Amino acid sequence: SLRAAIGCHDVIATMNLAHTIKGAAGNVGALRVALSAARLEQQGATGPAGRLGDRFLELDRHLVEFERAIGM
């Protein structure tokens, strides 16, 4: 749903989902994921919205790295 929110340029939904991911990632020690989610959330707050896709790709990359690290 984060990908859909970004695709629809729904900045509020993007920020809310990024905030949720940031907290969940922090709780499990996925610090790079949490930091990337925080950057995505901040990008939504400060703009430009066109950069949300770039921040999403960063988040996705760190999520894949975390999954590999824990053997998923």
PDB file of C-alpha atoms in Angstrom, residues 3 21 25 28-33 59-72:
ATOM      1  CA  ARG A   3       3.841   1.834  -3.252  1.00  0.00           C
ATOM      2  CA  ILE A  21       7.365   1.335   9.125  1.00  0.00           C
ATOM      3  CA  ALA A  25      11.699  -1.325  12.026  1.00  0.00           C
ATOM      4  CA  VAL A  28      13.154  -5.015  15.632  1.00  0.00           C
ATOM      5  CA  GLY A  29      16.544  -3.340  15.267  1.00  0.00           C
ATOM      6  CA  ALA A  30      16.352  -2.718  11.526  1.00  0.00           C
ATOM      7  CA  LEU A  31      18.054   0.634  11.876  1.00  0.00           C
ATOM      8  CA  ARG A  32      18.755   1.276   8.190  1.00  0.00           C
ATOM      9  CA  VAL A  33      15.145   0.487   7.373  1.00  0.00           C
ATOM     10  CA  LEU A  59      13.714   2.101   1.786  1.00  0.00           C
ATOM     11  CA  ASP A  60      13.035  -0.936  -0.378  1.00  0.00           C
ATOM     12  CA  ARG A  61      16.761  -1.568  -0.823  1.00  0.00           C
ATOM     13  CA  HIS A  62      17.361  -1.485   2.928  1.00  0.00           C
ATOM     14  CA  LEU A  63      14.365  -3.705   3.564  1.00  0.00           C
ATOM     15  CA  VAL A  64      15.746  -6.318   1.138  1.00  0.00           C
ATOM     16  CA  GLU A  65      19.138  -6.116   2.882  1.00  0.00           C
ATOM     17  CA  PHE A  66      17.484  -6.630   6.264  1.00  0.00           C
ATOM     18  CA  GLU A  67      15.499  -9.609   4.992  1.00  0.00           C
ATOM     19  CA  ARG A  68      18.711 -11.202   3.712  1.00  0.00           C
ATOM     20  CA  ALA A  69      20.472 -10.550   7.000  1.00  0.00           C
ATOM     21  CA  ILE A  70      17.800 -12.369   8.991  1.00  0.00           C
ATOM     22  CA  GLY A  71      17.521 -15.196   6.460  1.00  0.00           C
ATOM     23  CA  MET A  72      14.169 -14.455   4.863  1.00  0.00           C
TER      24      MET A  72
END
